[in-house]
mmCIF file of C-alpha atoms in Angstrom:
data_model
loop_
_atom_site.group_PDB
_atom_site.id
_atom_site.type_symbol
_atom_site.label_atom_id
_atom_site.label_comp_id
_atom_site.label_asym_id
_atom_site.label_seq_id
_atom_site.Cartn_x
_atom_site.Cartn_y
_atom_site.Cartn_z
ATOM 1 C CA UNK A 1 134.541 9.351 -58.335
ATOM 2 C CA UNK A 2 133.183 12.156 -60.337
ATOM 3 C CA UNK A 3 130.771 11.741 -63.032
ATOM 4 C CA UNK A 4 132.078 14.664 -65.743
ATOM 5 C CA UNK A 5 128.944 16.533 -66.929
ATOM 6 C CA UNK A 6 127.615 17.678 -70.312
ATOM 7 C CA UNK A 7 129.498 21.100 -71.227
ATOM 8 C CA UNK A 8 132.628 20.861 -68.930
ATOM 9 C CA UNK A 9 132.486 21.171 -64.678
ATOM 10 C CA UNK A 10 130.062 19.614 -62.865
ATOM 11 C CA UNK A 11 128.199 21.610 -59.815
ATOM 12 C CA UNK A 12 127.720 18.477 -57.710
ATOM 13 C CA UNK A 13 130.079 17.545 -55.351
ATOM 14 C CA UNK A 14 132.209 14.697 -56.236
ATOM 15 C CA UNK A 15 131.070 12.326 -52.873
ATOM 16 C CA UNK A 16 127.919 10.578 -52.748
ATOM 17 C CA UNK A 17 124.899 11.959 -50.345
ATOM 18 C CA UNK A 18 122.524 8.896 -51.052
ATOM 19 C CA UNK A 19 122.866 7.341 -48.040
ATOM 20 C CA UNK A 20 122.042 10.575 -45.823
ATOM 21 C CA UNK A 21 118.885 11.228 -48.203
ATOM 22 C CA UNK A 22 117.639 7.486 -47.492
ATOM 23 C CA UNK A 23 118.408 8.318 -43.750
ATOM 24 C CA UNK A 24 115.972 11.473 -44.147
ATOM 25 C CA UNK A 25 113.866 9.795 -46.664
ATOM 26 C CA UNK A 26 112.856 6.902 -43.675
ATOM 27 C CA UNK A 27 112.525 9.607 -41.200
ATOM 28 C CA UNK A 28 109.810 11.511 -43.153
ATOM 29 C CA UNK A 29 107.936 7.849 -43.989
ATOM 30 C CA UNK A 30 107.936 7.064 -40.070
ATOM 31 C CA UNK A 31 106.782 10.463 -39.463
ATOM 32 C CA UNK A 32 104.191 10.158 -42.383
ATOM 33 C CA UNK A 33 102.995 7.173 -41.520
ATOM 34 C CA UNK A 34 102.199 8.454 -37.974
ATOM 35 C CA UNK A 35 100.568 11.687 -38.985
ATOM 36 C CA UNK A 36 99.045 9.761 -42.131
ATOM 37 C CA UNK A 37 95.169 10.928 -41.532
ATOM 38 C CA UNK A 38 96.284 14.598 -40.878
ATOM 39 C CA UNK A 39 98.485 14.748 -43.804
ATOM 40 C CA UNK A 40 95.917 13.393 -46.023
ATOM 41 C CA UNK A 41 92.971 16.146 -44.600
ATOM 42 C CA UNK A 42 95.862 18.930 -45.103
ATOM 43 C CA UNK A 43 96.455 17.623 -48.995
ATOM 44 C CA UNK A 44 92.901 16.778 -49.535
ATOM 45 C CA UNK A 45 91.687 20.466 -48.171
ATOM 46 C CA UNK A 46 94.375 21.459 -50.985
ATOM 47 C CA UNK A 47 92.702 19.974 -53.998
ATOM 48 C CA UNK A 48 89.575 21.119 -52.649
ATOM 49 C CA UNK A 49 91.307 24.134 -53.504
ATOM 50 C CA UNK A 50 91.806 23.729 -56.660
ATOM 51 C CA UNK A 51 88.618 22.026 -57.189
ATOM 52 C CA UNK A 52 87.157 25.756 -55.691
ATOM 53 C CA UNK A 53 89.225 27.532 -58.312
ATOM 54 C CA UNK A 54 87.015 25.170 -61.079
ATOM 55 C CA UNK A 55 83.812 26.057 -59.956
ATOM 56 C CA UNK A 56 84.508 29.762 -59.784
ATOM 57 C CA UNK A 57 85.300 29.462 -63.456
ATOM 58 C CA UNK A 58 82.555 26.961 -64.318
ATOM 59 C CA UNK A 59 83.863 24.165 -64.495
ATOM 60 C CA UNK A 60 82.964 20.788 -63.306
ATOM 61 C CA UNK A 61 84.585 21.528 -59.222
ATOM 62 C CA UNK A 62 86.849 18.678 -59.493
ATOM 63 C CA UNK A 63 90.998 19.293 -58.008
ATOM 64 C CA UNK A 64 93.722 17.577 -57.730
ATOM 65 C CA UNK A 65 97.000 17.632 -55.513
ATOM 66 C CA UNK A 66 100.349 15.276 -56.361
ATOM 67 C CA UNK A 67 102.638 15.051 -53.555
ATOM 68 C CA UNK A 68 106.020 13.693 -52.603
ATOM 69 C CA UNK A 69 107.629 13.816 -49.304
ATOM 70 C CA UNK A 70 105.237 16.112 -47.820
ATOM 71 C CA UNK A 71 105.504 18.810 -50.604
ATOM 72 C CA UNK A 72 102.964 19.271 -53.177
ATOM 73 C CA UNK A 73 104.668 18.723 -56.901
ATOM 74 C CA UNK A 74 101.833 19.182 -59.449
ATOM 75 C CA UNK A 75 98.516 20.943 -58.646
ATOM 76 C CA UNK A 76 95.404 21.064 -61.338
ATOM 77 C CA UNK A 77 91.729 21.462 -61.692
ATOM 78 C CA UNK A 78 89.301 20.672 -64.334
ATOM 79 C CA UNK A 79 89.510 23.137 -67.578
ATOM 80 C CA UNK A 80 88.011 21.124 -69.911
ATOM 81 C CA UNK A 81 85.557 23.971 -70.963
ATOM 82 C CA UNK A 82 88.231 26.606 -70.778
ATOM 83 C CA UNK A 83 90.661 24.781 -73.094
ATOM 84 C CA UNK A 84 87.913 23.234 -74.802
ATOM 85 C CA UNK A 85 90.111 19.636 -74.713
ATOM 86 C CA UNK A 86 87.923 16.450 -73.169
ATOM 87 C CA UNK A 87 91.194 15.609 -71.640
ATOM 88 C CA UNK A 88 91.626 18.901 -69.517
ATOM 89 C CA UNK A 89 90.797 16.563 -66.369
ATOM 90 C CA UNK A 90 92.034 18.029 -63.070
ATOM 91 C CA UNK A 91 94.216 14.818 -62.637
ATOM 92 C CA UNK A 92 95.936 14.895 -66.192
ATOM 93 C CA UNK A 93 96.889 18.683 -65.267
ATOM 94 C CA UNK A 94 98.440 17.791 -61.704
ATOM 95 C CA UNK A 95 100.516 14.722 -63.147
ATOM 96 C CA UNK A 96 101.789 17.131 -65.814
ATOM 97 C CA UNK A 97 102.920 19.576 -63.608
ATOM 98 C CA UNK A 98 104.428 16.515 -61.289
ATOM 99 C CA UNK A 99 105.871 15.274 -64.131
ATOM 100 C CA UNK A 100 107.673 18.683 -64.720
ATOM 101 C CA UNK A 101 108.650 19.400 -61.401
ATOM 102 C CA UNK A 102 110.622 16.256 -61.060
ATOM 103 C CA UNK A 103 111.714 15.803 -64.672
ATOM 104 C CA UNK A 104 110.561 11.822 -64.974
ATOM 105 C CA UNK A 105 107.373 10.132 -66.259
ATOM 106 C CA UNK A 106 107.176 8.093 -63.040
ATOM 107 C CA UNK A 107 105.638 9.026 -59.729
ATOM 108 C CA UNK A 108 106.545 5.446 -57.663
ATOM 109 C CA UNK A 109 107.182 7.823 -53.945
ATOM 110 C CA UNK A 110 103.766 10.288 -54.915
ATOM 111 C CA UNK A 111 100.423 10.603 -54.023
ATOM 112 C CA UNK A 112 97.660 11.682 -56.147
ATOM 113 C CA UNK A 113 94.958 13.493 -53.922
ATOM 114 C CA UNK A 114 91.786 14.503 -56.004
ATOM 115 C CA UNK A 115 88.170 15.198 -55.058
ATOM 116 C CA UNK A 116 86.402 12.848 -57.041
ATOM 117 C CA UNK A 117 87.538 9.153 -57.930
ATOM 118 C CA UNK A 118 89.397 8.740 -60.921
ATOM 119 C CA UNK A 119 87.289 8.302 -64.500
ATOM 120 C CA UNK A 120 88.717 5.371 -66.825
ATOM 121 C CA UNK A 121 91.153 8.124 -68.734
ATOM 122 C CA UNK A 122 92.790 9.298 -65.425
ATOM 123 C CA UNK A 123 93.073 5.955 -64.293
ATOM 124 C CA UNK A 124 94.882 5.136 -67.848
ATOM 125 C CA UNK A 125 97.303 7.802 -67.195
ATOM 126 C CA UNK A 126 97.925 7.279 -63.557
ATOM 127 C CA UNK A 127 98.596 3.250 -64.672
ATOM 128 C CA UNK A 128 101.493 4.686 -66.712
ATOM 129 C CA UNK A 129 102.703 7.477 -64.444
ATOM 130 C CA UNK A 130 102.934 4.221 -61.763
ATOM 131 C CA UNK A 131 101.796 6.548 -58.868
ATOM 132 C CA UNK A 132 102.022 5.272 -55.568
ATOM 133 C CA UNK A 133 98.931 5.967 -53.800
ATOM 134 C CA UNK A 134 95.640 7.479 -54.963
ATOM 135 C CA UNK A 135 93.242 9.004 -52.269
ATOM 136 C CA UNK A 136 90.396 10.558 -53.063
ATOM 137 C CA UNK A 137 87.276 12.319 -51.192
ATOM 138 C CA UNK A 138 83.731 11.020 -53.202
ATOM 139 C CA UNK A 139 83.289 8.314 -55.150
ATOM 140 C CA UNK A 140 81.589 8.785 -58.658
ATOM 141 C CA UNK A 141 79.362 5.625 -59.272
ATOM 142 C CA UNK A 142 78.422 7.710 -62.543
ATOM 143 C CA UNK A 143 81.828 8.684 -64.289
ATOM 144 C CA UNK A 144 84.245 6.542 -62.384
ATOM 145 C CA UNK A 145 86.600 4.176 -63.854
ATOM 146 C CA UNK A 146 84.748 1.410 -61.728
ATOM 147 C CA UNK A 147 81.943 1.634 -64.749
ATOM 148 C CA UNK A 148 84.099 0.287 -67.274
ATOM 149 C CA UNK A 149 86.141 -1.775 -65.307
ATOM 150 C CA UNK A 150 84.119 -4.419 -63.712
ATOM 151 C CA UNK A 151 85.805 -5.020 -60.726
ATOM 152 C CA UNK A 152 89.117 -4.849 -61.826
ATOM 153 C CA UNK A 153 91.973 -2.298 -61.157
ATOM 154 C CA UNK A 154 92.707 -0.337 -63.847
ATOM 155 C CA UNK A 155 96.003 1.013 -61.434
ATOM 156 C CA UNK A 156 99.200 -0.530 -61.747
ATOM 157 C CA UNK A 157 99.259 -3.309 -59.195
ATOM 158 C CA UNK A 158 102.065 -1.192 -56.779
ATOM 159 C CA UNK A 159 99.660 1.786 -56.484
ATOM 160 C CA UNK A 160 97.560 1.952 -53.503
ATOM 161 C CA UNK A 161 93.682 3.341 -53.433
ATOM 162 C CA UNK A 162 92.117 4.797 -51.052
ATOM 163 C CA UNK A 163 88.854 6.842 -49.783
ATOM 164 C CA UNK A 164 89.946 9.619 -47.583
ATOM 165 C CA UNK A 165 88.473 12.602 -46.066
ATOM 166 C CA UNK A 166 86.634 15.471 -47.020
ATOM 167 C CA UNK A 167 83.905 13.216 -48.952
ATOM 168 C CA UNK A 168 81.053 15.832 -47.459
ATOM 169 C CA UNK A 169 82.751 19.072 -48.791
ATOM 170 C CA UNK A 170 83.435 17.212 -52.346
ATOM 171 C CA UNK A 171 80.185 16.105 -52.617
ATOM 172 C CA UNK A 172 78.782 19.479 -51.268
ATOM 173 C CA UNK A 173 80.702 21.203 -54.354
ATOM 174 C CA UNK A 174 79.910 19.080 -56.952
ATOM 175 C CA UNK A 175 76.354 19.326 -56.352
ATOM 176 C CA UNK A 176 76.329 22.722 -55.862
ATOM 177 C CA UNK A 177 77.381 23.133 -59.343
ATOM 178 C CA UNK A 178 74.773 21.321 -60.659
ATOM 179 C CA UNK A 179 72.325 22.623 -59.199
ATOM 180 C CA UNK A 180 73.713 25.979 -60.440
ATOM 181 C CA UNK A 181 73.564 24.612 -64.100
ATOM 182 C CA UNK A 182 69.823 23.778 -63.844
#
């Protein structure tokens, strides 16, 4: 049966294609799962990207991919001196733009690919976004949530973390840019 929609008739077609989407939805998890270390160079080369795009404007080269079923859904890199706003982190801008793209607050199916690992405020916002998997290319012993967190996950206890590829070009970028600011 029909739902009626806001505003009289309703574009969707009155039978229900859930279970053929689940059917799909499995297919594209077996076929992640088997291609799981190419997928995750192709997204990570993507928020290298990104991170690219920050450096060229001088800021701090850190980018950010969110993706869901192989398609990237939010895409951001650091503008904190641009916008002048502490909070302009390349991960707060992807999750926005996720969060848009889908309409919800909730990434459960997503991944978060970003150059450098997560500070404490990213990893605030990615515990309430309840992101699925984080992977990211360098770790930050410096600015990383793992300073303030002493050993304990500051993720939501579904999301998954891990170190993936491209750590060499991340790091390579980020201390390029330093040494430009010297």
């Amino acid at each position: 049966m029909q739902k009626p929609c806001r505003g009289g008739a309703c574009p969707r077609p009155a039978y229900s294609h859930k279970k053929q989407y689940n059917t799909k939805t499995s297919s594209l998890t077996k076929k992640r799962s088997t291609n799981k270390h190419m997928n995750d160079e192709h997204f990570m080369k993507q928020a290298l990207q990104e991170a690219r795009k920050a450096f060229e404007e001088g800021e701090v080269p850190i980018g950010a991919v969110v993706v869901q079923n192989n398609r990237i859904i939010g895409r951001g890199y650091n503008n904190v001196e641009r916008l002048n706003d502490c909070t302009a982190h390349a991960e707060m801008i992807a999750l926005t733009s996720a969060f848009n793209t889908l309409g919800s607050k909730y990434l459960m199916e997503a991944t978060l690919y970003v150059t450098v690992e997560p500070c404490l405020m990213c990893a605030g916002a990615l515990y309430w976004s309840k992101i699925g998997r984080i992977v990211y290319a360098a770790p930050d012993d410096k600015n990383s949530y793992r300073r303030a967190t002493a050993g304990h996950s500051p993720f939501h206890p579904k999301t998954k973390l891990e170190e993936g590829p491209c750590k060499e070009e991340s790091l390579q970028l980020m201390k390029a840019f330093f040494e430009q600011r010297r």
